[in-house]
Amino acid sequence: MQEIKTIGVLTSGGDAPGMNAAIRAVVRTGIYYGLKVMGIRKGYNGLISGDIVEMNLRSVSDMLHRGGTILHTARSAEFKTEAGMKKAVTMSKVFGIDGIVVIGGDGSFRGARDLSELGIPTVALPGTIDNDIACSEYTIGFDTALNTVKDAIDKIRDTATSHQRCSVIEVMGKNAGYIAVNVGIANGAEAIIIPEKEFNFNNDVLKPIIEGKHRGKKHDIVILAEGVGGAVELAQRIQDETGIESRATILGHIQRGGSPTVMDRVIASQMGAKAVQLLKDNIGNRVIAMKDNKIVNYDIVEALEMTKTVDEEILELAKILSL
Ligand code: F6P
């Protein structure tokens, strides 16, 4: 592999709070090690079209506290085509980019793997509110999203209590239930419904609501992961079968915004710096991950073959605590 002197950084897929902290870490660590750092705008689309600018120390001032990504992002359909990928490789060469840091979710990781296979050393950082990247216990943005959802549900709880209603709240997570499970515990849900676990309406939703009512509960919170979906229908069904007035709230993109928490800023900074350290040592084709609360890295192909599952114990705990 030729010596890496210039690196590019891009954010791809759904944005996540903390991506800016990761970009800042890449830029400043890169410059600290004497590398030239290029910011690639709008994800892989910017790599294809050459929407690329050189970054300096001040390019990343005053953004650590902001949600979103200063480099903008996209879900690039063109990059999934052979022609698109070829253009991306050509453009990397035109701009003299020897290695790339990709910050994004699992789709972005697959793009990073493809770039690596085409000869551009790439290091991927897990950035998504969903926490659904198999190789990593943690993804940048997850903690901020959890806190946003927690705050929203606390507010919904106030009105659910006043009206003695059942609130069905649909949270993001794509095909994973990590957000749902964690806020289910944090917000004291009566039921948590996630795509990873089959649910039975009578046992998992009706029973806790009806039994809770007999134990004196005045309102209910049901957390539904978007991967299962159907919040409005579920709320209607609960109302029809229990007689308890029910309302659905789909939280939507509010979950993706906002100032990143300390945890997201610190982890994003550590991961961004680690990615640069690998590239400056001419090591590419890796992903940065968290294992046992430490920052580690894996081969990108191996990382994409890993799997992870929701902890059954925490689901059990949520049931016990909702009694
Ligand atoms: O991956 C992050 C995420 O917010 C998912 O939770 C959700 O399914 C998806 O992105 C929504 O994507 P978009 O913003 O493109 O509608």
Short mmCIF file of C-alpha atoms and ligand atoms in Angstrom, two decimals:
data_model
loop_
_atom_site.label_atom_id
_atom_site.label_comp_id
_atom_site.label_asym_id
_atom_site.label_seq_id
_atom_site.Cartn_x
_atom_site.Cartn_y
_atom_site.Cartn_z
CA MET A 1 0.00 0.00 0.00
CA GLN A 2 1.30 3.46 -0.87
CA GLU A 3 1.98 5.86 1.99
CA ILE A 4 -1.16 7.69 3.12
CA LYS A 5 -0.61 11.46 3.08
CA THR A 6 -4.08 12.77 2.31
CA ILE A 7 -7.27 11.47 3.88
CA GLY A 8 -10.91 12.21 3.13
CA VAL A 9 -13.79 12.16 5.59
CA LEU A 10 -17.47 11.75 4.81
CA THR A 11 -20.73 11.14 6.66
CA SER A 12 -23.28 8.87 5.04
CA GLY A 13 -26.80 7.52 5.67
CA GLY A 14 -29.03 8.90 8.41
CA ASP A 15 -27.32 11.65 10.38
CA ALA A 16 -26.64 11.15 14.08
CA PRO A 17 -25.74 13.57 16.87
CA GLY A 18 -22.00 13.29 17.49
CA MET A 19 -21.06 12.99 13.82
CA ASN A 20 -19.64 16.52 14.03
CA ALA A 21 -17.45 15.53 16.97
CA ALA A 22 -16.15 12.62 14.90
CA ILE A 23 -15.43 14.88 11.90
CA ARG A 24 -13.63 17.34 14.18
CA ALA A 25 -11.52 14.54 15.64
CA VAL A 26 -10.60 13.27 12.17
CA VAL A 27 -9.63 16.72 10.94
CA ARG A 28 -7.64 17.80 13.97
CA THR A 29 -5.93 14.46 14.57
CA GLY A 30 -5.12 14.21 10.88
CA ILE A 31 -3.54 17.65 10.80
CA TYR A 32 -1.73 16.90 14.08
CA TYR A 33 -0.09 13.91 12.39
CA GLY A 34 0.85 16.00 9.34
CA LEU A 35 -1.83 14.65 7.01
CA LYS A 36 -3.86 16.71 4.57
CA VAL A 37 -7.59 16.28 5.33
CA MET A 38 -10.32 16.67 2.71
CA GLY A 39 -14.00 17.02 3.63
CA ILE A 40 -16.28 15.12 1.26
CA ARG A 41 -19.80 16.60 1.25
CA LYS A 42 -23.14 14.75 0.97
CA GLY A 43 -21.76 11.27 1.61
CA TYR A 44 -20.74 9.02 -1.25
CA ASN A 45 -22.59 11.37 -3.66
CA GLY A 46 -19.96 14.03 -2.96
CA LEU A 47 -17.19 11.55 -3.61
CA ILE A 48 -18.74 10.74 -6.99
CA SER A 49 -19.33 14.37 -7.98
CA GLY A 50 -16.13 15.78 -6.49
CA ASP A 51 -17.88 17.93 -3.87
CA ILE A 52 -14.68 17.94 -1.84
CA VAL A 53 -12.89 20.72 0.09
CA GLU A 54 -9.69 20.86 2.07
CA MET A 55 -10.31 21.17 5.81
CA ASN A 56 -8.16 23.14 8.22
CA LEU A 57 -8.13 23.42 12.00
CA ARG A 58 -10.74 26.18 11.91
CA SER A 59 -13.08 24.31 9.52
CA VAL A 60 -14.25 22.33 12.54
CA SER A 61 -14.48 25.15 15.09
CA ASP A 62 -17.73 25.83 16.90
CA MET A 63 -19.60 22.70 15.85
CA LEU A 64 -18.88 20.14 18.54
CA HIS A 65 -22.17 20.96 20.23
CA ARG A 66 -24.31 20.82 17.08
CA GLY A 67 -26.49 17.94 15.93
CA GLY A 68 -26.49 16.80 12.31
CA THR A 69 -23.34 16.80 10.21
CA ILE A 70 -21.53 19.85 8.82
CA LEU A 71 -20.48 17.72 5.84
CA HIS A 72 -24.13 16.88 5.08
CA THR A 73 -25.16 13.35 4.28
CA ALA A 74 -27.06 11.25 1.75
CA ARG A 75 -28.16 7.71 1.05
CA SER A 76 -26.42 7.35 -2.31
CA ALA A 77 -28.17 5.12 -4.81
CA GLU A 78 -25.51 5.88 -7.44
CA PHE A 79 -22.69 4.60 -5.25
CA LYS A 80 -24.38 1.19 -5.19
CA THR A 81 -23.83 0.88 -8.95
CA GLU A 82 -20.56 -0.26 -10.51
CA ALA A 83 -20.34 2.95 -12.54
CA GLY A 84 -20.89 5.06 -9.42
CA MET A 85 -18.19 3.24 -7.50
CA LYS A 86 -15.74 3.62 -10.38
CA LYS A 87 -16.44 7.37 -10.49
CA ALA A 88 -15.83 7.56 -6.73
CA VAL A 89 -12.46 5.85 -7.08
CA THR A 90 -11.48 8.13 -9.98
CA MET A 91 -12.50 11.23 -8.02
CA SER A 92 -10.48 10.07 -4.98
CA LYS A 93 -7.45 9.94 -7.28
CA VAL A 94 -8.23 13.35 -8.82
CA PHE A 95 -8.25 14.91 -5.34
CA GLY A 96 -5.19 12.92 -4.25
CA ILE A 97 -7.13 11.14 -1.49
CA ASP A 98 -5.16 8.08 -0.31
CA GLY A 99 -7.52 6.92 2.43
CA ILE A 100 -11.06 7.67 3.61
CA VAL A 101 -12.87 7.77 6.96
CA VAL A 102 -16.55 6.90 6.52
CA ILE A 103 -18.92 7.77 9.37
CA GLY A 104 -22.31 6.10 9.09
CA GLY A 105 -24.52 3.07 9.59
CA ASP A 106 -24.49 -0.42 8.15
CA GLY A 107 -25.24 0.68 4.56
CA SER A 108 -22.31 3.10 4.75
CA PHE A 109 -20.13 0.27 6.10
CA ARG A 110 -20.92 -1.82 3.03
CA GLY A 111 -19.91 1.16 0.88
CA ALA A 112 -16.66 1.43 2.84
CA ARG A 113 -15.98 -2.26 2.25
CA ASP A 114 -16.55 -1.80 -1.48
CA LEU A 115 -14.19 1.17 -1.60
CA SER A 116 -11.58 -0.85 0.27
CA GLU A 117 -11.96 -3.66 -2.25
CA LEU A 118 -11.42 -1.15 -5.05
CA GLY A 119 -8.09 -0.17 -3.54
CA ILE A 120 -8.97 2.89 -1.44
CA PRO A 121 -7.96 2.17 2.17
CA THR A 122 -11.02 2.95 4.25
CA VAL A 123 -11.83 3.05 7.95
CA ALA A 124 -15.51 3.11 8.97
CA LEU A 125 -16.92 4.60 12.19
CA PRO A 126 -20.31 3.48 13.55
CA GLY A 127 -22.59 6.51 13.39
CA THR A 128 -26.33 5.90 13.69
CA ILE A 129 -28.96 6.49 16.35
CA ASP A 130 -30.13 2.88 15.89
CA ASN A 131 -27.17 1.16 17.62
CA ASP A 132 -27.70 -1.65 15.13
CA ILE A 133 -24.12 -2.21 13.94
CA ALA A 134 -23.33 -5.79 14.81
CA CYS A 135 -19.61 -5.43 15.47
CA SER A 136 -20.02 -2.59 17.97
CA GLU A 137 -21.69 -2.39 21.34
CA TYR A 138 -22.22 1.31 20.71
CA THR A 139 -22.90 3.64 17.79
CA ILE A 140 -22.38 7.41 17.77
CA GLY A 141 -25.71 9.18 18.31
CA PHE A 142 -27.47 6.43 20.27
CA ASP A 143 -27.19 8.09 23.68
CA THR A 144 -28.41 11.47 22.44
CA ALA A 145 -31.36 9.84 20.67
CA LEU A 146 -32.23 7.89 23.82
CA ASN A 147 -32.23 11.07 25.86
CA THR A 148 -34.37 12.88 23.29
CA VAL A 149 -36.87 10.02 23.28
CA LYS A 150 -36.79 9.81 27.08
CA ASP A 151 -37.66 13.52 27.35
CA ALA A 152 -40.46 13.20 24.81
CA ILE A 153 -42.01 10.20 26.55
CA ASP A 154 -41.80 11.94 29.94
CA LYS A 155 -43.93 14.70 28.42
CA ILE A 156 -46.36 12.25 26.86
CA ARG A 157 -46.63 10.51 30.23
CA ASP A 158 -47.81 13.76 31.86
CA THR A 159 -50.78 14.03 29.56
CA ALA A 160 -51.43 10.26 29.58
CA THR A 161 -51.64 10.47 33.40
CA SER A 162 -53.99 13.46 33.32
CA HIS A 163 -56.36 11.70 30.93
CA GLN A 164 -55.76 8.17 32.27
CA ARG A 165 -54.99 7.05 28.74
CA CYS A 166 -52.81 4.46 27.11
CA SER A 167 -50.06 6.03 24.98
CA VAL A 168 -48.53 4.00 22.19
CA ILE A 169 -45.22 5.57 21.19
CA GLU A 170 -43.43 4.52 18.03
CA VAL A 171 -39.67 5.02 18.11
CA MET A 172 -37.03 4.72 15.39
CA GLY A 173 -34.48 1.94 15.02
CA LYS A 174 -34.97 0.65 11.48
CA ASN A 175 -35.11 -3.15 11.90
CA ALA A 176 -33.73 -3.11 15.44
CA GLY A 177 -35.28 -2.54 18.85
CA TYR A 178 -32.37 -1.06 20.79
CA ILE A 179 -33.93 2.38 21.19
CA ALA A 180 -37.27 0.82 22.15
CA VAL A 181 -35.80 -1.49 24.77
CA ASN A 182 -33.69 1.18 26.44
CA VAL A 183 -36.40 3.82 26.65
CA GLY A 184 -38.82 1.08 27.67
CA ILE A 185 -36.72 0.63 30.80
CA ALA A 186 -35.92 4.33 31.23
CA ASN A 187 -39.54 5.46 30.84
CA GLY A 188 -41.20 2.56 32.65
CA ALA A 189 -43.21 1.09 29.78
CA GLU A 190 -45.96 -1.46 30.36
CA ALA A 191 -45.06 -3.17 27.08
CA ILE A 192 -42.14 -3.02 24.63
CA ILE A 193 -42.63 -4.38 21.13
CA ILE A 194 -39.55 -4.92 18.98
CA PRO A 195 -38.88 -6.65 15.64
CA GLU A 196 -36.37 -9.07 17.16
CA LYS A 197 -38.99 -10.74 19.32
CA GLU A 198 -42.33 -12.09 18.18
CA PHE A 199 -45.16 -10.60 20.18
CA ASN A 200 -48.55 -11.85 21.09
CA PHE A 201 -51.13 -9.06 21.42
CA ASN A 202 -53.10 -10.77 24.21
CA ASN A 203 -50.15 -11.82 26.35
CA ASP A 204 -47.68 -9.03 25.70
CA VAL A 205 -49.95 -6.00 25.41
CA LEU A 206 -53.48 -6.62 26.70
CA LYS A 207 -52.50 -8.67 29.76
CA PRO A 208 -50.06 -6.15 31.27
CA ILE A 209 -52.49 -3.30 30.60
CA ILE A 210 -55.52 -5.02 32.13
CA GLU A 211 -53.61 -6.50 35.07
CA GLY A 212 -51.91 -3.16 35.67
CA LYS A 213 -55.31 -1.47 35.80
CA HIS A 214 -56.44 -3.95 38.45
CA ARG A 215 -53.31 -3.14 40.45
CA GLY A 216 -54.28 0.53 40.36
CA LYS A 217 -52.42 1.85 37.30
CA LYS A 218 -53.99 5.00 35.90
CA HIS A 219 -52.26 5.12 32.54
CA ASP A 220 -50.08 3.01 30.25
CA ILE A 221 -47.05 3.49 28.07
CA VAL A 222 -46.52 1.07 25.19
CA ILE A 223 -43.27 1.44 23.26
CA LEU A 224 -43.35 0.19 19.71
CA ALA A 225 -40.27 -0.07 17.50
CA GLU A 226 -40.75 1.25 13.97
CA GLY A 227 -39.53 -2.11 12.62
CA VAL A 228 -42.85 -3.54 13.83
CA GLY A 229 -44.82 -0.38 13.08
CA GLY A 230 -48.56 0.28 13.09
CA ALA A 231 -48.81 2.56 16.15
CA VAL A 232 -52.17 4.04 15.17
CA GLU A 233 -53.75 0.62 14.58
CA LEU A 234 -52.26 -0.74 17.80
CA ALA A 235 -53.64 2.16 19.85
CA GLN A 236 -57.08 1.66 18.29
CA ARG A 237 -57.00 -2.07 19.03
CA ILE A 238 -56.03 -1.45 22.66
CA GLN A 239 -58.89 1.04 23.00
CA ASP A 240 -61.39 -1.33 21.37
CA GLU A 241 -60.41 -4.31 23.51
CA THR A 242 -59.90 -2.62 26.88
CA GLY A 243 -62.15 0.41 26.74
CA ILE A 244 -59.13 2.49 27.81
CA GLU A 245 -58.83 5.63 25.73
CA SER A 246 -55.63 5.29 23.70
CA ARG A 247 -53.50 7.58 21.55
CA ALA A 248 -50.58 6.96 19.21
CA THR A 249 -47.50 9.15 18.83
CA ILE A 250 -44.92 8.55 16.13
CA LEU A 251 -41.85 10.43 17.31
CA GLY A 252 -40.12 10.53 13.92
CA HIS A 253 -37.10 12.65 13.04
CA ILE A 254 -37.00 14.59 16.30
CA GLN A 255 -35.02 11.53 17.46
CA ARG A 256 -32.17 12.28 15.06
CA GLY A 257 -31.52 15.91 15.98
CA GLY A 258 -30.21 17.91 18.88
CA SER A 259 -26.98 18.68 20.64
CA PRO A 260 -24.98 15.49 21.30
CA THR A 261 -24.59 14.24 24.86
CA VAL A 262 -21.20 14.10 26.56
CA MET A 263 -21.09 10.36 25.88
CA ASP A 264 -21.61 10.84 22.14
CA ARG A 265 -19.06 13.65 21.94
CA VAL A 266 -16.39 11.69 23.80
CA ILE A 267 -16.89 8.38 22.00
CA ALA A 268 -17.08 10.10 18.60
CA SER A 269 -13.84 11.96 19.38
CA GLN A 270 -12.07 8.76 20.42
CA MET A 271 -13.33 6.82 17.41
CA GLY A 272 -12.45 9.61 14.97
CA ALA A 273 -8.92 9.88 16.34
CA LYS A 274 -8.44 6.10 16.23
CA ALA A 275 -9.50 5.97 12.58
CA VAL A 276 -6.85 8.54 11.68
CA GLN A 277 -4.17 6.74 13.69
CA LEU A 278 -4.83 3.60 11.65
CA LEU A 279 -4.70 5.42 8.32
CA LYS A 280 -1.53 7.35 9.16
CA ASP A 281 0.05 3.96 9.92
CA ASN A 282 -1.12 2.87 6.44
CA ILE A 283 -3.73 0.52 7.88
CA GLY A 284 -7.04 0.53 6.00
CA ASN A 285 -10.03 -1.73 5.46
CA ARG A 286 -10.98 -1.59 9.14
CA VAL A 287 -13.98 -0.57 11.21
CA ILE A 288 -13.80 1.11 14.57
CA ALA A 289 -16.04 -0.41 17.21
CA MET A 290 -16.68 -0.55 20.92
CA LYS A 291 -16.14 -3.78 22.82
CA ASP A 292 -16.26 -4.03 26.63
CA ASN A 293 -16.28 -0.22 26.70
CA LYS A 294 -13.00 0.00 24.83
CA ILE A 295 -12.35 1.32 21.32
CA VAL A 296 -11.24 -1.58 19.11
CA ASN A 297 -11.00 -2.20 15.37
CA TYR A 298 -11.86 -5.11 13.11
CA ASP A 299 -11.35 -6.14 9.53
CA ILE A 300 -14.21 -4.61 7.58
CA VAL A 301 -15.33 -7.85 5.92
CA GLU A 302 -15.32 -9.76 9.21
CA ALA A 303 -17.18 -6.93 10.92
CA LEU A 304 -19.97 -7.11 8.35
CA GLU A 305 -20.41 -10.82 9.03
CA MET A 306 -20.95 -10.36 12.78
CA THR A 307 -24.37 -10.46 14.41
CA LYS A 308 -25.78 -9.03 17.62
CA THR A 309 -29.02 -9.52 19.47
CA VAL A 310 -31.09 -7.71 22.04
CA ASP A 311 -30.36 -8.88 25.58
CA GLU A 312 -33.24 -11.11 26.74
CA GLU A 313 -32.48 -10.29 30.38
CA ILE A 314 -33.17 -6.61 29.89
CA LEU A 315 -36.52 -7.40 28.28
CA GLU A 316 -37.37 -9.60 31.26
CA LEU A 317 -36.30 -6.82 33.63
CA ALA A 318 -38.55 -4.35 31.83
CA LYS A 319 -41.52 -6.70 32.47
CA ILE A 320 -40.72 -7.11 36.15
CA LEU A 321 -40.27 -3.38 36.69
CA SER A 322 -43.54 -2.53 35.00
CA LEU A 323 -45.58 -4.48 37.59
O1 F6P B 1 -30.88 4.82 10.58
C1 F6P B 1 -31.39 5.95 11.20
C2 F6P B 1 -32.85 6.10 10.91
O2 F6P B 1 -33.33 7.25 11.59
C3 F6P B 1 -33.73 4.89 11.23
O3 F6P B 1 -34.04 4.80 12.58
C4 F6P B 1 -34.91 5.13 10.35
O4 F6P B 1 -35.51 3.90 10.00
C5 F6P B 1 -34.30 5.77 9.12
O5 F6P B 1 -33.05 6.30 9.53
C6 F6P B 1 -35.13 6.87 8.54
O6 F6P B 1 -34.49 7.31 7.38
P1 F6P B 1 -34.87 8.63 6.59
O7 F6P B 1 -34.41 9.81 7.41
O8 F6P B 1 -34.12 8.52 5.32
O9 F6P B 1 -36.34 8.63 6.43
#
